[in-house]
Coordinates of C-alpha atoms in Angstrom, one line a residue:
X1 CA -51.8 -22.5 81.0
X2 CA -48.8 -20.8 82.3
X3 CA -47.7 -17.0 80.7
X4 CA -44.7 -18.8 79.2
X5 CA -47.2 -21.2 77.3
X6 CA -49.4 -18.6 76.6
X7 CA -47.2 -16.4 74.7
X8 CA -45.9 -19.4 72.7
X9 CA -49.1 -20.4 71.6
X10 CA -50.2 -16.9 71.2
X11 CA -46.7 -16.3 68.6
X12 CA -47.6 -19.2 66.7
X13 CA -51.1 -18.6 66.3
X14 CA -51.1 -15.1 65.5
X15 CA -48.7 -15.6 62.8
X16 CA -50.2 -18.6 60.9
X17 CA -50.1 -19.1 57.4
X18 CA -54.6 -18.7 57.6
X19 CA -54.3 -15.6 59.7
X20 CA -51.5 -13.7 57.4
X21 CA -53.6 -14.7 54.2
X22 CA -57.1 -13.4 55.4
X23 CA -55.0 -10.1 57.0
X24 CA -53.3 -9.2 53.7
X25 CA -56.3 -10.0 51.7
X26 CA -58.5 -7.5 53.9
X27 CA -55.7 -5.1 53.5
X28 CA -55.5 -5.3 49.8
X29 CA -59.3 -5.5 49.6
X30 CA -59.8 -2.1 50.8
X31 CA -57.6 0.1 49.6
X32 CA -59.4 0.4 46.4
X33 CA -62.1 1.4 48.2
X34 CA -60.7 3.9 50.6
X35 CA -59.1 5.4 47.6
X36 CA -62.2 6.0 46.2
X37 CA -63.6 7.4 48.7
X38 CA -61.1 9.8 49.3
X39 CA -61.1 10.6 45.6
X40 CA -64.7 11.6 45.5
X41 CA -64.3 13.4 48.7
X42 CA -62.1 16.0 46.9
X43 CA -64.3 16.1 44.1
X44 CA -65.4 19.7 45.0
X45 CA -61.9 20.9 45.8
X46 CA -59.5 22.8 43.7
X47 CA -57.5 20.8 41.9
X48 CA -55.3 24.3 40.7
X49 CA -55.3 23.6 36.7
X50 CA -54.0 20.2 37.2
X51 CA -56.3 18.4 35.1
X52 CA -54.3 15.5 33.9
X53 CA -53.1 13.9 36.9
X54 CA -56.3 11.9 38.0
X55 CA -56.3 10.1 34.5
X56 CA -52.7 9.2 34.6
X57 CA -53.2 7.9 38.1
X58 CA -55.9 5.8 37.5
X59 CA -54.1 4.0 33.9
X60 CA -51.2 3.5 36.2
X61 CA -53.9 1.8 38.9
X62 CA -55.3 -0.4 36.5
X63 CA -51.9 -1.5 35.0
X64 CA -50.1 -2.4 38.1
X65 CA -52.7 -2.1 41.1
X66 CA -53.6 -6.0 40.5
X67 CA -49.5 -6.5 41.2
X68 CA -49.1 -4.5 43.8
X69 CA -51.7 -4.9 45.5
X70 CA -51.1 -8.4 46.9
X71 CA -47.9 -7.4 47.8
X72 CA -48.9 -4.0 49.8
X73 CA -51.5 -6.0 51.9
X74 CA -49.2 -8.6 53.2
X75 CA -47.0 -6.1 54.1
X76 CA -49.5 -4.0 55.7
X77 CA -50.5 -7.8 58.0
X78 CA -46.8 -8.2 58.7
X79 CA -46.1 -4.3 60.2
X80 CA -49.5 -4.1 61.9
X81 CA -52.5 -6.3 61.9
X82 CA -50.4 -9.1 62.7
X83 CA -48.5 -7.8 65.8
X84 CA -51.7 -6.4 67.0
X85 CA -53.3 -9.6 67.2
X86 CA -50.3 -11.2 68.9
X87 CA -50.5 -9.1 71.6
X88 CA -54.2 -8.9 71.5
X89 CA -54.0 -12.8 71.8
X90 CA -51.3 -12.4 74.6
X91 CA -53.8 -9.9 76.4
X92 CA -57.0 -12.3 76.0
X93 CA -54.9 -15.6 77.2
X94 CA -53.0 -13.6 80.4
X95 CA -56.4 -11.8 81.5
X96 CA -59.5 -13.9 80.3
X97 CA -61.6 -11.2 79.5
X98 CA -63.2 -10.6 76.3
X99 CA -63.3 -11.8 72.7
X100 CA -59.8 -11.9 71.2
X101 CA -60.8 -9.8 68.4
X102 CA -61.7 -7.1 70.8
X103 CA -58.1 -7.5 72.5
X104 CA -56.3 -6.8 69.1
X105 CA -58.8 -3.9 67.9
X106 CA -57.5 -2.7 71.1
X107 CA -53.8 -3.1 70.1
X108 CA -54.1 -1.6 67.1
X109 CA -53.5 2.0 68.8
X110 CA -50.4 1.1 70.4
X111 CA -48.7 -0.7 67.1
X112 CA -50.3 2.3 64.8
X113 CA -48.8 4.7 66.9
X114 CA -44.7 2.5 67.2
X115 CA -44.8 3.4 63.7
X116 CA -46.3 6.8 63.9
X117 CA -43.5 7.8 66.1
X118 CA -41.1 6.6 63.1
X119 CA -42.7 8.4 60.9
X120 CA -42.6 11.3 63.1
X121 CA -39.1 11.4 62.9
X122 CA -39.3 12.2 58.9
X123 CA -41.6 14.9 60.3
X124 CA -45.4 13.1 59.5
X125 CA -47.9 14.3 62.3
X126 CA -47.5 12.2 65.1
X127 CA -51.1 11.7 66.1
X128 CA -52.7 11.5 62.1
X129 CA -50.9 9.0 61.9
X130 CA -51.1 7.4 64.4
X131 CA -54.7 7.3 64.3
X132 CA -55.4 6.5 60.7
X133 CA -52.6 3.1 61.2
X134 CA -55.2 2.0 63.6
X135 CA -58.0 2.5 61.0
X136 CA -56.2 0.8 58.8
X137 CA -56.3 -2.3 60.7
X138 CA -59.8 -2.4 62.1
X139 CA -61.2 -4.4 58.7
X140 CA -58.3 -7.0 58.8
X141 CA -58.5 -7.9 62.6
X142 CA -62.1 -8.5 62.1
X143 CA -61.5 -10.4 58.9
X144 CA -59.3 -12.8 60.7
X145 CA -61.7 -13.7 63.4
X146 CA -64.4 -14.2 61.2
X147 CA -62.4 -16.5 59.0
X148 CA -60.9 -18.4 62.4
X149 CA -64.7 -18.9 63.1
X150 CA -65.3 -20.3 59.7
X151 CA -62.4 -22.3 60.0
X152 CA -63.0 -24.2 63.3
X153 CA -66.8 -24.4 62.2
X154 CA -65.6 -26.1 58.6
X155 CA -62.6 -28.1 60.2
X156 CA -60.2 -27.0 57.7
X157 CA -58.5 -24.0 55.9
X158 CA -60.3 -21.5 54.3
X159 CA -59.8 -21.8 50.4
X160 CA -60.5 -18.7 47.9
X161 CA -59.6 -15.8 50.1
X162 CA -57.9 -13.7 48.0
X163 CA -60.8 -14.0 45.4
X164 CA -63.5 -13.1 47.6
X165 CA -62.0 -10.9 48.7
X166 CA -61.1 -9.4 45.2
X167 CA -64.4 -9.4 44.3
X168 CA -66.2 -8.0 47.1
X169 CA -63.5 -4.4 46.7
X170 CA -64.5 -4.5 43.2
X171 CA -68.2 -4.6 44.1
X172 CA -68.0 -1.5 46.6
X173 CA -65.7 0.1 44.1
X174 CA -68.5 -0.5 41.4
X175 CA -71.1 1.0 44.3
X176 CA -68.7 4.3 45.3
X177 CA -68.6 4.9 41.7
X178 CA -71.8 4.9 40.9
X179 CA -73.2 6.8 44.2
X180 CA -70.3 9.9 43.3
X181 CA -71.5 10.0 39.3
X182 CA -75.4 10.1 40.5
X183 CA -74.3 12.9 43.4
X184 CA -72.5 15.0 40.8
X185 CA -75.6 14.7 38.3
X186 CA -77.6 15.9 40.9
X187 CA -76.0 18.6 42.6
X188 CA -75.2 17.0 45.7
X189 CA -71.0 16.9 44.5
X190 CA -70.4 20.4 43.0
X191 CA -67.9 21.0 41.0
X192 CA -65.3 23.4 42.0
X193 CA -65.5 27.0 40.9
X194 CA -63.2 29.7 41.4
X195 CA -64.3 32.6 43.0
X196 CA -65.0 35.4 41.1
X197 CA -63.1 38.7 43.3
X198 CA -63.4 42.2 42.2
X199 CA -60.9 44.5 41.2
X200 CA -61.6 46.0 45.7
X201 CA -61.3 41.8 46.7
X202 CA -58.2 41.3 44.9
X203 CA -56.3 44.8 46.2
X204 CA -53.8 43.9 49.5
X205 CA -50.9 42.5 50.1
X206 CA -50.6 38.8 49.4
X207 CA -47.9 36.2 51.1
X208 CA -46.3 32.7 50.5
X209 CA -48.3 29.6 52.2
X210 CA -45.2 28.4 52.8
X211 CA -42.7 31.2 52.4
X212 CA -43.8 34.3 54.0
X213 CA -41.0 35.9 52.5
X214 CA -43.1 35.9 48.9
X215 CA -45.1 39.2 48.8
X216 CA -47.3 40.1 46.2
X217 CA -48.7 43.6 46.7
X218 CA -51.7 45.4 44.4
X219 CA -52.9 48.0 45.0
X220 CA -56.1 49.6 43.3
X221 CA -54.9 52.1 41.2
X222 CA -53.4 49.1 39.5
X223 CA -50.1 49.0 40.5
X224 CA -48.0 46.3 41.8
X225 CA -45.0 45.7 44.1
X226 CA -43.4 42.3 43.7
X227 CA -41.2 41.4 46.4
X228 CA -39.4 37.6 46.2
X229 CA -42.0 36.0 43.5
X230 CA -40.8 33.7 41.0
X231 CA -40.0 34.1 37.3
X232 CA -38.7 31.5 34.7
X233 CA -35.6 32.8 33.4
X234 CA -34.6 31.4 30.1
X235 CA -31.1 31.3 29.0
X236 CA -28.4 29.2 26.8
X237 CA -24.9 27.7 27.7
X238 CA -22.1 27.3 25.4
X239 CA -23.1 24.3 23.7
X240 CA -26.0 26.3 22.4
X241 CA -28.9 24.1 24.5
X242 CA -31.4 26.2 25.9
X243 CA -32.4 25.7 30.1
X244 CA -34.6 27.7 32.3
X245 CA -34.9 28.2 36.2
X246 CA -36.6 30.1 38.4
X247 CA -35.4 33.7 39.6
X248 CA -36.5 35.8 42.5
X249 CA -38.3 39.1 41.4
X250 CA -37.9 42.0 43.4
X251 CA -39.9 45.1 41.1
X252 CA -42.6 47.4 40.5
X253 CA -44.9 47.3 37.8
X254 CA -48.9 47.3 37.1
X255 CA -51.7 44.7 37.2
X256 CA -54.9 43.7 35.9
X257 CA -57.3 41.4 36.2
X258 CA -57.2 39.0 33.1
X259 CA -60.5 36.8 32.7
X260 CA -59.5 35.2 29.2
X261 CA -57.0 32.4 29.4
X262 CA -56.7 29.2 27.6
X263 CA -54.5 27.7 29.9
X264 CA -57.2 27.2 32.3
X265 CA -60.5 27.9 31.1
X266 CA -63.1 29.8 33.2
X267 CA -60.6 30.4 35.8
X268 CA -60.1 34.5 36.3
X269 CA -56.1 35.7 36.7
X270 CA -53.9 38.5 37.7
X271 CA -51.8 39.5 35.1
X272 CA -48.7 41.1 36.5
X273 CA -45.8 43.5 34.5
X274 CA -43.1 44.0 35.5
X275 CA -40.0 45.5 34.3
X276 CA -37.2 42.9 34.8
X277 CA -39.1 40.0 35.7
X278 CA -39.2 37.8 32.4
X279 CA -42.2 37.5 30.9
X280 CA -46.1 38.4 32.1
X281 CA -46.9 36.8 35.0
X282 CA -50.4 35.1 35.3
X283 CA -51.4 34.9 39.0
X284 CA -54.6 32.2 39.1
X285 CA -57.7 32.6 41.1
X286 CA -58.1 29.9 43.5
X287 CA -59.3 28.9 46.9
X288 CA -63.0 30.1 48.5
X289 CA -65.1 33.9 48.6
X290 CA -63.5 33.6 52.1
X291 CA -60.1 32.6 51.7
X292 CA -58.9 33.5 48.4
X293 CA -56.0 32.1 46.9
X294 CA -53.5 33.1 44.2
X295 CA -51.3 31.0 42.4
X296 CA -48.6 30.9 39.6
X297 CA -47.6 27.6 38.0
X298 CA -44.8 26.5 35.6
X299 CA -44.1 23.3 33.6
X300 CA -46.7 21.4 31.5
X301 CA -50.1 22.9 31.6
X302 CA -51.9 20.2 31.7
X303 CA -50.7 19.2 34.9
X304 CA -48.6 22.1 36.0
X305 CA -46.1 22.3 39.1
X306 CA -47.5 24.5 41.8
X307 CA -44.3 26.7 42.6
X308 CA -46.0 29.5 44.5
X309 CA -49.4 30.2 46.4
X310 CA -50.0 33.1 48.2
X311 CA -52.9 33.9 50.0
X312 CA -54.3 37.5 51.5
X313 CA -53.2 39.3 54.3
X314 CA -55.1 42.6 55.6

């Protein structure tokens, strides 16, 4: 077979009907899954007061995830799993070494990293993404060359795909469920608890994750420089509706440590005055012993916008 033949049969072969079918419904399979997993991988983290965000998301799954779905897994054969097994196809027909399954696992670096690049443009790490595209893949190339197998062993199309498919993410869903609910009941998941920082701990000068120009300073005789930090300043127009938006404070004032708060239960605070920066602000205990975090949040408290963290310097 000449390389002009090659390719030709290679295009048509990678892109069949059969081979986009058993790609998407890989794809579709294990996203569930993967979300899952990454769900109960954060179940020890610090989820900073937000507590109704993880219900919401999972009515929302169950109402359009059967929908969508479908649709995201083709997509994902289209952009990736598909081209990667052209040119792994291309690869195995020029050279004549290997399986071409092995070929496209292969290619799945190179197509995962195309689209890395794009997304690096939009300012996504370049290598991340690159890296987990490829993952993303691995399952669907070796879904279509099982279900070529079965189909030149059978002599015909493979019938049921998406449904096996369906039902084999539901089953490892079922099985990720259940193994997170046993590892919480016995200790092996632990939930989350703030650390608990003494009056000594919580003393220093405190800066913006992502504005360094957001100081919070305390100092142990209890009093408190604030230097950029938000505050929600309530006002009214001439219509008589009321609006708020956040202010930069720039004041001194005092601090202590409040431990009773019904916003977020068990979770010890800094309760800042200051003269000319609205009303108390509540600073939240978060992060580790080791890396302690503060945090003040506005908007709906039962899933609050994180507007500032700050975390300790010196």
């Amino acid at each position: 077979m000449t390389w002009g033949n090659a390719k030709a049969a290679g295009s048509r072969g990678a892109w069949s009907d059969s081979r986009m079918r058993a790609a998407g419904a890989a794809c579709a399979a294990q996203l569930p899954v993967a979300g899952i997993v990454a769900f109960t991988l954060t179940l020890g983290d610090d989820d900073y007061g937000a507590t109704g965000g993880g219900a919401i998301g999972l009515v929302c799954f169950l109402l359009f995830g059967p929908f969508l779905l479908p649709v995201v897994g083709l997509l994902h054969a289209a952009v990736l799993t598909l081209p990667a097994a052209w040119l792994g196809r291309l690869g195995a027909a020029r050279l004549g070494r290997g399986p071409e399954w092995a070929w496209s696992l292969a290619c799945l670096l190179p197509v995962g990293a195309a689209w890395a690049a794009c997304f690096a443009a939009l300012g996504a790490p370049f290598v991340q993404t690159a890296l987990w595209s490829a993952a993303s893949g691995v399952l669907p190339v070796l879904h279509v060359a099982y279900c070529r197998r079965r189909e030149e062993r059978l002599g015909r199309p493979l019938r049921k795909v998406w449904i096996l498919s369906g039902l084999t993410s539901l089953g490892l869903c079922v099985a990720v469920l259940g193994g997170a609910v046993a590892a919480t009941a016995t200790g092996l998941i632990k939930e989350y608890e703030p650390p608990r920082l003494s009056v000594e701990q919580l003393a220093g000068t405190w800066r913006g994750e992502d504005d360094e120009s957001v100081v919070l300073r305390l100092r142990a005789d209890g009093r408190a420089v604030l230097d950029g930090t938000p505050f929600e300043r309530v006002g009214t127009d001439a219509g008589g509706w009321y609006d708020s938006e956040l202010a930069r404070c720039h004041a001194t004032g005092t601090w202590r440590v409040d431990r009773d708060r019904d916003r977020l239960p068990r979770r010890p605070a800094v309760a800042v005055d200051a003269k000319g920066c609205g009303d108390r602000q509540l600073w939240t205990v978060g992060g580790t012993e080791a890396r302690p975090e503060l945090f003040v949040s506005f908007g709906d408290p039962d899933s609050p916008d994180i507007e500032v963290l700050v975390r300790r310097h010196g």
